[in-house]
Amino acid sequence: MNKTVSIISASFNDEDHILATYESIQAQTFTDWEWIVTDDCSNDKTYELIKRISDNDPRVNISRNPANFGSAVSRNNSISRASGAYLAFIDSDDLWHPEKLERQLAFMGENISFTFTAYDLIDKTGNSLGKTVDLNQSGLFTYEDMLRKKATLGCSTVILRSETFPKLEMPMLRTGQDYATWLGLLRTGEVAYVLPEILTSYRILPGSISRNKVKKAKRQWQIYREVEGLRFFKSLECFLFYAWRAVFRK
């Protein structure tokens, strides 16, 4: 029976971190995986690094866009080449803890199709920022829950059962396409279960959208109105929940 995990990544100018990301995948206690990376026309040495990795590890499958199309196109390119029973996602500067895949697959068992975990934050050099996300969450999350951002649901923590989502494709957004994707999956009636264990370290880089609250808020509103097609007052209601949680969430 196919139990392979297809690990989906998009890379762009990640020469300082992508080797560490690969090493965190290579260190997994669950070893039946393939890492599918699409480089978004990096202009540093990222592609050369992943090419070298691929030459030495047959589980690594790489491709390169002819131009910089954005992470949605790159992730979809990677998804289209996946063959595993599960899809996992990791950004090309984040890190997995060694038991991440093993612990999360055991949690999913035979019945859960969509799961995510808690994570902690690190800086560009890998030092802890002393902050954890989704660690105090429990249970399951619906479409309405995630419209209101009751959980953060970090992309690099997600695992999906492939047969449940056979036509997965991320929307063509330059940023926030992962959140929009999760909403699309949950809109069908599926639910996302949280495993409240820190199994991923999310790297915060200077100048990233994760540091820019105004851009994040604009992206959130765009997804409500243009992607989900919510009416104005429904969008406003959800946005107020999102803003409150962004300010007061610990």
PDB file of C-alpha atoms in Angstrom:
ATOM      1  CA  MET A   1       0.000   0.000   0.000  1.00  0.00           C
ATOM      2  CA  ASN A   2       1.281   3.444  -0.938  1.00  0.00           C
ATOM      3  CA  LYS A   3       2.193   5.363   2.231  1.00  0.00           C
ATOM      4  CA  THR A   4       4.591   7.791   0.589  1.00  0.00           C
ATOM      5  CA  VAL A   5       4.459  11.419   1.683  1.00  0.00           C
ATOM      6  CA  SER A   6       4.943  13.902  -1.160  1.00  0.00           C
ATOM      7  CA  ILE A   7       6.546  16.990   0.371  1.00  0.00           C
ATOM      8  CA  ILE A   8       5.648  20.142  -1.578  1.00  0.00           C
ATOM      9  CA  SER A   9       7.958  23.167  -1.713  1.00  0.00           C
ATOM     10  CA  ALA A  10       8.490  26.309  -3.751  1.00  0.00           C
ATOM     11  CA  SER A  11      11.882  27.987  -3.571  1.00  0.00           C
ATOM     12  CA  PHE A  12      13.067  31.480  -4.408  1.00  0.00           C
ATOM     13  CA  ASN A  13      16.410  32.972  -3.384  1.00  0.00           C
ATOM     14  CA  ASP A  14      16.736  30.656  -0.388  1.00  0.00           C
ATOM     15  CA  GLU A  15      20.425  29.806  -0.664  1.00  0.00           C
ATOM     16  CA  ASP A  16      21.022  30.667   3.015  1.00  0.00           C
ATOM     17  CA  HIS A  17      18.385  28.269   4.371  1.00  0.00           C
ATOM     18  CA  ILE A  18      17.328  25.592   1.892  1.00  0.00           C
ATOM     19  CA  LEU A  19      20.088  23.151   2.820  1.00  0.00           C
ATOM     20  CA  ALA A  20      18.945  23.260   6.459  1.00  0.00           C
ATOM     21  CA  THR A  21      15.370  22.651   5.299  1.00  0.00           C
ATOM     22  CA  TYR A  22      16.488  19.591   3.354  1.00  0.00           C
ATOM     23  CA  GLU A  23      18.516  18.322   6.302  1.00  0.00           C
ATOM     24  CA  SER A  24      15.419  18.559   8.525  1.00  0.00           C
ATOM     25  CA  ILE A  25      13.514  16.454   5.974  1.00  0.00           C
ATOM     26  CA  GLN A  26      16.380  13.992   5.626  1.00  0.00           C
ATOM     27  CA  ALA A  27      16.416  13.572   9.427  1.00  0.00           C
ATOM     28  CA  GLN A  28      12.784  12.422   9.566  1.00  0.00           C
ATOM     29  CA  THR A  29      12.169   9.182  11.432  1.00  0.00           C
ATOM     30  CA  PHE A  30       9.548   8.394   8.766  1.00  0.00           C
ATOM     31  CA  THR A  31      11.588   7.794   5.627  1.00  0.00           C
ATOM     32  CA  ASP A  32       9.059   6.997   2.866  1.00  0.00           C
ATOM     33  CA  TRP A  33       8.921  10.463   1.350  1.00  0.00           C
ATOM     34  CA  GLU A  34       9.647  12.386  -1.822  1.00  0.00           C
ATOM     35  CA  TRP A  35      10.573  16.068  -1.766  1.00  0.00           C
ATOM     36  CA  ILE A  36       9.202  17.920  -4.774  1.00  0.00           C
ATOM     37  CA  VAL A  37      10.703  21.377  -5.212  1.00  0.00           C
ATOM     38  CA  THR A  38       9.946  23.964  -7.878  1.00  0.00           C
ATOM     39  CA  ASP A  39      12.401  26.837  -8.012  1.00  0.00           C
ATOM     40  CA  ASP A  40      10.798  30.139  -9.004  1.00  0.00           C
ATOM     41  CA  CYS A  41      13.702  31.347 -11.145  1.00  0.00           C
ATOM     42  CA  SER A  42      16.013  32.224  -8.247  1.00  0.00           C
ATOM     43  CA  ASN A  43      18.826  34.617  -9.065  1.00  0.00           C
ATOM     44  CA  ASP A  44      21.119  33.341  -6.322  1.00  0.00           C
ATOM     45  CA  LYS A  45      22.541  29.825  -5.856  1.00  0.00           C
ATOM     46  CA  THR A  46      19.309  28.186  -4.682  1.00  0.00           C
ATOM     47  CA  TYR A  47      18.756  26.133  -7.826  1.00  0.00           C
ATOM     48  CA  GLU A  48      22.368  24.964  -7.890  1.00  0.00           C
ATOM     49  CA  LEU A  49      22.016  23.806  -4.276  1.00  0.00           C
ATOM     50  CA  ILE A  50      18.808  21.834  -4.835  1.00  0.00           C
ATOM     51  CA  LYS A  51      20.261  20.379  -8.051  1.00  0.00           C
ATOM     52  CA  ARG A  52      23.230  19.110  -6.049  1.00  0.00           C
ATOM     53  CA  ILE A  53      20.872  17.697  -3.420  1.00  0.00           C
ATOM     54  CA  SER A  54      18.796  15.976  -6.107  1.00  0.00           C
ATOM     55  CA  ASP A  55      21.869  14.471  -7.751  1.00  0.00           C
ATOM     56  CA  ASN A  56      22.718  12.773  -4.448  1.00  0.00           C
ATOM     57  CA  ASP A  57      19.233  11.852  -3.209  1.00  0.00           C
ATOM     58  CA  PRO A  58      16.798  10.166  -5.653  1.00  0.00           C
ATOM     59  CA  ARG A  59      13.879  11.112  -3.390  1.00  0.00           C
ATOM     60  CA  VAL A  60      14.342  14.764  -4.363  1.00  0.00           C
ATOM     61  CA  ASN A  61      12.475  15.838  -7.503  1.00  0.00           C
ATOM     62  CA  ILE A  62      13.249  19.342  -8.779  1.00  0.00           C
ATOM     63  CA  SER A  63      11.978  21.675 -11.472  1.00  0.00           C
ATOM     64  CA  ARG A  64      12.559  25.304 -12.388  1.00  0.00           C
ATOM     65  CA  ASN A  65      10.157  27.930 -13.683  1.00  0.00           C
ATOM     66  CA  PRO A  66      11.335  29.840 -16.795  1.00  0.00           C
ATOM     67  CA  ALA A  67      10.431  33.117 -15.067  1.00  0.00           C
ATOM     68  CA  ASN A  68       9.408  34.334 -11.621  1.00  0.00           C
ATOM     69  CA  PHE A  69       5.719  33.387 -11.480  1.00  0.00           C
ATOM     70  CA  GLY A  70       5.163  33.394  -7.721  1.00  0.00           C
ATOM     71  CA  SER A  71       4.762  30.706  -5.096  1.00  0.00           C
ATOM     72  CA  ALA A  72       1.241  29.642  -6.153  1.00  0.00           C
ATOM     73  CA  VAL A  73       2.427  28.597  -9.620  1.00  0.00           C
ATOM     74  CA  SER A  74       5.496  26.940  -8.110  1.00  0.00           C
ATOM     75  CA  ARG A  75       3.535  25.002  -5.498  1.00  0.00           C
ATOM     76  CA  ASN A  76       1.023  23.872  -8.108  1.00  0.00           C
ATOM     77  CA  ASN A  77       3.887  22.710 -10.299  1.00  0.00           C
ATOM     78  CA  SER A  78       5.154  20.628  -7.387  1.00  0.00           C
ATOM     79  CA  ILE A  79       1.682  19.286  -6.547  1.00  0.00           C
ATOM     80  CA  SER A  80       1.172  18.182 -10.158  1.00  0.00           C
ATOM     81  CA  ARG A  81       4.264  15.929  -9.901  1.00  0.00           C
ATOM     82  CA  ALA A  82       3.288  14.340  -6.579  1.00  0.00           C
ATOM     83  CA  SER A  83       2.614  10.607  -6.403  1.00  0.00           C
ATOM     84  CA  GLY A  84       2.279   9.997  -2.667  1.00  0.00           C
ATOM     85  CA  ALA A  85      -0.695   8.976  -0.549  1.00  0.00           C
ATOM     86  CA  TYR A  86      -0.192  12.182   1.443  1.00  0.00           C
ATOM     87  CA  LEU A  87       0.726  15.757   0.618  1.00  0.00           C
ATOM     88  CA  ALA A  88       2.834  17.665   3.127  1.00  0.00           C
ATOM     89  CA  PHE A  89       3.993  21.240   2.737  1.00  0.00           C
ATOM     90  CA  ILE A  90       7.171  22.951   3.860  1.00  0.00           C
ATOM     91  CA  ASP A  91       8.416  26.405   2.955  1.00  0.00           C
ATOM     92  CA  SER A  92      11.981  26.374   1.754  1.00  0.00           C
ATOM     93  CA  ASP A  93      13.333  28.226   4.796  1.00  0.00           C
ATOM     94  CA  ASP A  94      11.420  26.383   7.528  1.00  0.00           C
ATOM     95  CA  LEU A  95      12.488  23.357   9.585  1.00  0.00           C
ATOM     96  CA  TRP A  96      10.761  20.162  10.642  1.00  0.00           C
ATOM     97  CA  HIS A  97      11.492  18.418  13.917  1.00  0.00           C
ATOM     98  CA  PRO A  98      12.721  14.824  13.351  1.00  0.00           C
ATOM     99  CA  GLU A  99       9.480  13.070  14.365  1.00  0.00           C
ATOM    100  CA  LYS A 100       7.172  15.470  12.505  1.00  0.00           C
ATOM    101  CA  LEU A 101       5.981  13.107   9.787  1.00  0.00           C
ATOM    102  CA  GLU A 102       5.848  10.034  12.022  1.00  0.00           C
ATOM    103  CA  ARG A 103       3.864  11.766  14.778  1.00  0.00           C
ATOM    104  CA  GLN A 104       1.442  13.482  12.423  1.00  0.00           C
ATOM    105  CA  LEU A 105       0.725  10.410  10.283  1.00  0.00           C
ATOM    106  CA  ALA A 106       0.038   8.382  13.431  1.00  0.00           C
ATOM    107  CA  PHE A 107      -2.348  11.121  14.567  1.00  0.00           C
ATOM    108  CA  MET A 108      -4.176  11.002  11.218  1.00  0.00           C
ATOM    109  CA  GLY A 109      -4.683   7.248  11.394  1.00  0.00           C
ATOM    110  CA  GLU A 110      -7.121   5.916   8.810  1.00  0.00           C
ATOM    111  CA  ASN A 111      -9.855   8.513   9.158  1.00  0.00           C
ATOM    112  CA  ILE A 112      -8.394  12.036   9.246  1.00  0.00           C
ATOM    113  CA  SER A 113      -7.698  13.695   5.896  1.00  0.00           C
ATOM    114  CA  PHE A 114      -6.580  17.209   6.898  1.00  0.00           C
ATOM    115  CA  THR A 115      -4.314  17.965   9.824  1.00  0.00           C
ATOM    116  CA  PHE A 116      -1.923  20.629  11.053  1.00  0.00           C
ATOM    117  CA  THR A 117       0.316  21.100  14.081  1.00  0.00           C
ATOM    118  CA  ALA A 118       1.625  23.745  16.420  1.00  0.00           C
ATOM    119  CA  TYR A 119       4.912  25.440  15.594  1.00  0.00           C
ATOM    120  CA  ASP A 120       7.450  27.821  17.026  1.00  0.00           C
ATOM    121  CA  LEU A 121       9.163  30.860  15.540  1.00  0.00           C
ATOM    122  CA  ILE A 122      12.874  31.245  14.791  1.00  0.00           C
ATOM    123  CA  ASP A 123      14.909  34.112  13.364  1.00  0.00           C
ATOM    124  CA  LYS A 124      17.006  34.093  10.190  1.00  0.00           C
ATOM    125  CA  THR A 125      19.908  32.382  11.975  1.00  0.00           C
ATOM    126  CA  GLY A 126      17.721  29.718  13.583  1.00  0.00           C
ATOM    127  CA  ASN A 127      17.536  31.198  17.071  1.00  0.00           C
ATOM    128  CA  SER A 128      14.250  30.834  18.932  1.00  0.00           C
ATOM    129  CA  LEU A 129      12.055  33.927  19.138  1.00  0.00           C
ATOM    130  CA  GLY A 130      10.334  32.482  22.203  1.00  0.00           C
ATOM    131  CA  LYS A 131       6.898  32.318  20.595  1.00  0.00           C
ATOM    132  CA  THR A 132       4.672  29.352  19.784  1.00  0.00           C
ATOM    133  CA  VAL A 133       1.593  29.211  17.557  1.00  0.00           C
ATOM    134  CA  ASP A 134      -1.483  26.932  17.783  1.00  0.00           C
ATOM    135  CA  LEU A 135      -0.037  25.108  20.799  1.00  0.00           C
ATOM    136  CA  ASN A 136      -3.126  25.779  22.918  1.00  0.00           C
ATOM    137  CA  GLN A 137      -5.563  24.700  20.222  1.00  0.00           C
ATOM    138  CA  SER A 138      -7.477  21.421  20.272  1.00  0.00           C
ATOM    139  CA  GLY A 139     -10.029  19.502  18.293  1.00  0.00           C
ATOM    140  CA  LEU A 140     -11.195  20.308  14.788  1.00  0.00           C
ATOM    141  CA  PHE A 141     -11.748  23.451  12.741  1.00  0.00           C
ATOM    142  CA  THR A 142     -14.476  24.123  10.193  1.00  0.00           C
ATOM    143  CA  TYR A 143     -14.767  26.551   7.306  1.00  0.00           C
ATOM    144  CA  GLU A 144     -16.504  29.102   9.519  1.00  0.00           C
ATOM    145  CA  ASP A 145     -13.791  28.709  12.160  1.00  0.00           C
ATOM    146  CA  MET A 146     -11.053  29.434   9.669  1.00  0.00           C
ATOM    147  CA  LEU A 147     -12.881  32.373   8.098  1.00  0.00           C
ATOM    148  CA  ARG A 148     -12.549  33.882  11.568  1.00  0.00           C
ATOM    149  CA  LYS A 149      -8.944  32.663  11.901  1.00  0.00           C
ATOM    150  CA  LYS A 150      -9.608  30.694  15.069  1.00  0.00           C
ATOM    151  CA  ALA A 151      -6.329  28.912  14.316  1.00  0.00           C
ATOM    152  CA  THR A 152      -3.304  30.091  12.377  1.00  0.00           C
ATOM    153  CA  LEU A 153      -2.867  26.807  10.454  1.00  0.00           C
ATOM    154  CA  GLY A 154       0.729  27.240   9.308  1.00  0.00           C
ATOM    155  CA  CYS A 155       1.448  25.990   5.797  1.00  0.00           C
ATOM    156  CA  SER A 156       4.602  24.096   6.763  1.00  0.00           C
ATOM    157  CA  THR A 157       2.631  22.073   9.313  1.00  0.00           C
ATOM    158  CA  VAL A 158      -0.128  20.768   7.014  1.00  0.00           C
ATOM    159  CA  ILE A 159      -0.567  17.174   5.811  1.00  0.00           C
ATOM    160  CA  LEU A 160      -3.446  16.177   3.515  1.00  0.00           C
ATOM    161  CA  ARG A 161      -4.638  12.763   2.402  1.00  0.00           C
ATOM    162  CA  SER A 162      -4.236  12.833  -1.384  1.00  0.00           C
ATOM    163  CA  GLU A 163      -7.282  10.722  -2.264  1.00  0.00           C
ATOM    164  CA  THR A 164      -9.560  13.095  -0.350  1.00  0.00           C
ATOM    165  CA  PHE A 165      -8.343  16.103  -2.351  1.00  0.00           C
ATOM    166  CA  PRO A 166      -7.511  14.695  -5.813  1.00  0.00           C
ATOM    167  CA  LYS A 167      -7.798  17.997  -7.699  1.00  0.00           C
ATOM    168  CA  LEU A 168      -5.889  20.222  -5.294  1.00  0.00           C
ATOM    169  CA  GLU A 169      -4.709  23.484  -6.837  1.00  0.00           C
ATOM    170  CA  MET A 170      -3.764  26.699  -5.093  1.00  0.00           C
ATOM    171  CA  PRO A 171      -5.391  29.957  -6.295  1.00  0.00           C
ATOM    172  CA  MET A 172      -3.291  32.397  -8.286  1.00  0.00           C
ATOM    173  CA  LEU A 173      -2.450  34.819  -5.488  1.00  0.00           C
ATOM    174  CA  ARG A 174       1.030  36.220  -4.974  1.00  0.00           C
ATOM    175  CA  THR A 175       0.637  35.850  -1.196  1.00  0.00           C
ATOM    176  CA  GLY A 176      -1.837  34.082   1.047  1.00  0.00           C
ATOM    177  CA  GLN A 177      -2.603  31.310  -1.417  1.00  0.00           C
ATOM    178  CA  ASP A 178      -2.102  28.684   1.295  1.00  0.00           C
ATOM    179  CA  TYR A 179      -4.815  30.200   3.529  1.00  0.00           C
ATOM    180  CA  ALA A 180      -7.123  30.543   0.531  1.00  0.00           C
ATOM    181  CA  THR A 181      -6.452  26.888  -0.302  1.00  0.00           C
ATOM    182  CA  TRP A 182      -7.363  25.689   3.184  1.00  0.00           C
ATOM    183  CA  LEU A 183     -10.599  27.688   3.019  1.00  0.00           C
ATOM    184  CA  GLY A 184     -11.430  26.077  -0.316  1.00  0.00           C
ATOM    185  CA  LEU A 185     -10.907  22.599   1.109  1.00  0.00           C
ATOM    186  CA  LEU A 186     -12.933  23.309   4.239  1.00  0.00           C
ATOM    187  CA  ARG A 187     -15.751  24.871   2.218  1.00  0.00           C
ATOM    188  CA  THR A 188     -16.514  21.378   0.891  1.00  0.00           C
ATOM    189  CA  GLY A 189     -17.412  20.236   4.412  1.00  0.00           C
ATOM    190  CA  GLU A 190     -14.057  18.741   5.358  1.00  0.00           C
ATOM    191  CA  VAL A 191     -12.565  19.724   8.707  1.00  0.00           C
ATOM    192  CA  ALA A 192      -8.979  20.295   9.840  1.00  0.00           C
ATOM    193  CA  TYR A 193      -7.706  18.589  12.994  1.00  0.00           C
ATOM    194  CA  VAL A 194      -4.897  20.108  15.046  1.00  0.00           C
ATOM    195  CA  LEU A 195      -2.110  18.094  16.642  1.00  0.00           C
ATOM    196  CA  PRO A 196      -1.034  20.491  19.426  1.00  0.00           C
ATOM    197  CA  GLU A 197       2.645  19.572  19.402  1.00  0.00           C
ATOM    198  CA  ILE A 198       5.490  21.778  18.179  1.00  0.00           C
ATOM    199  CA  LEU A 199       6.823  19.832  15.201  1.00  0.00           C
ATOM    200  CA  THR A 200       7.859  22.694  12.897  1.00  0.00           C
ATOM    201  CA  SER A 201       9.983  25.813  13.253  1.00  0.00           C
ATOM    202  CA  TYR A 202       8.808  28.729  11.140  1.00  0.00           C
ATOM    203  CA  ARG A 203      11.535  31.173  10.130  1.00  0.00           C
ATOM    204  CA  ILE A 204      10.728  34.890  10.328  1.00  0.00           C
ATOM    205  CA  LEU A 205      12.854  36.906   7.902  1.00  0.00           C
ATOM    206  CA  PRO A 206      13.246  40.701   7.829  1.00  0.00           C
ATOM    207  CA  GLY A 207      10.893  42.252   5.276  1.00  0.00           C
ATOM    208  CA  SER A 208       8.657  39.180   4.966  1.00  0.00           C
ATOM    209  CA  ILE A 209       4.889  39.574   4.808  1.00  0.00           C
ATOM    210  CA  SER A 210       4.755  37.891   8.203  1.00  0.00           C
ATOM    211  CA  ARG A 211       6.257  41.103   9.604  1.00  0.00           C
ATOM    212  CA  ASN A 212       4.011  43.466   7.635  1.00  0.00           C
ATOM    213  CA  LYS A 213       0.650  43.710   9.367  1.00  0.00           C
ATOM    214  CA  VAL A 214      -0.852  46.115   6.814  1.00  0.00           C
ATOM    215  CA  LYS A 215      -0.110  43.797   3.879  1.00  0.00           C
ATOM    216  CA  LYS A 216      -1.465  40.831   5.815  1.00  0.00           C
ATOM    217  CA  ALA A 217      -4.687  42.687   6.560  1.00  0.00           C
ATOM    218  CA  LYS A 218      -5.134  43.719   2.909  1.00  0.00           C
ATOM    219  CA  ARG A 219      -4.512  40.133   1.816  1.00  0.00           C
ATOM    220  CA  GLN A 220      -7.089  38.872   4.314  1.00  0.00           C
ATOM    221  CA  TRP A 221      -9.743  41.258   3.029  1.00  0.00           C
ATOM    222  CA  GLN A 222      -8.954  40.341  -0.603  1.00  0.00           C
ATOM    223  CA  ILE A 223      -9.432  36.653   0.151  1.00  0.00           C
ATOM    224  CA  TYR A 224     -12.776  37.290   1.842  1.00  0.00           C
ATOM    225  CA  ARG A 225     -14.136  39.440  -0.967  1.00  0.00           C
ATOM    226  CA  GLU A 226     -12.468  38.224  -4.163  1.00  0.00           C
ATOM    227  CA  VAL A 227     -11.641  34.576  -3.520  1.00  0.00           C
ATOM    228  CA  GLU A 228     -14.418  33.492  -1.167  1.00  0.00           C
ATOM    229  CA  GLY A 229     -16.933  35.941  -2.600  1.00  0.00           C
ATOM    230  CA  LEU A 230     -18.327  36.885   0.805  1.00  0.00           C
ATOM    231  CA  ARG A 231     -20.801  39.728   1.057  1.00  0.00           C
ATOM    232  CA  PHE A 232     -19.485  42.971   2.516  1.00  0.00           C
ATOM    233  CA  PHE A 233     -20.973  42.611   5.992  1.00  0.00           C
ATOM    234  CA  LYS A 234     -19.987  38.930   6.254  1.00  0.00           C
ATOM    235  CA  SER A 235     -16.466  39.930   5.236  1.00  0.00           C
ATOM    236  CA  LEU A 236     -16.469  42.714   7.813  1.00  0.00           C
ATOM    237  CA  GLU A 237     -17.645  40.350  10.553  1.00  0.00           C
ATOM    238  CA  CYS A 238     -14.914  37.820   9.755  1.00  0.00           C
ATOM    239  CA  PHE A 239     -12.291  40.546   9.404  1.00  0.00           C
ATOM    240  CA  LEU A 240     -13.107  41.915  12.853  1.00  0.00           C
ATOM    241  CA  PHE A 241     -12.625  38.443  14.337  1.00  0.00           C
ATOM    242  CA  TYR A 242      -9.321  38.175  12.432  1.00  0.00           C
ATOM    243  CA  ALA A 243      -8.134  41.604  13.630  1.00  0.00           C
ATOM    244  CA  TRP A 244      -9.097  40.919  17.258  1.00  0.00           C
ATOM    245  CA  ARG A 245      -7.238  37.618  17.271  1.00  0.00           C
ATOM    246  CA  ALA A 246      -4.206  39.206  15.576  1.00  0.00           C
ATOM    247  CA  VAL A 247      -3.976  41.786  18.364  1.00  0.00           C
ATOM    248  CA  PHE A 248      -4.859  39.683  21.414  1.00  0.00           C
ATOM    249  CA  ARG A 249      -3.785  36.157  20.474  1.00  0.00           C
ATOM    250  CA  LYS A 250      -0.933  34.928  22.641  1.00  0.00           C
TER     251      LYS A 250
END
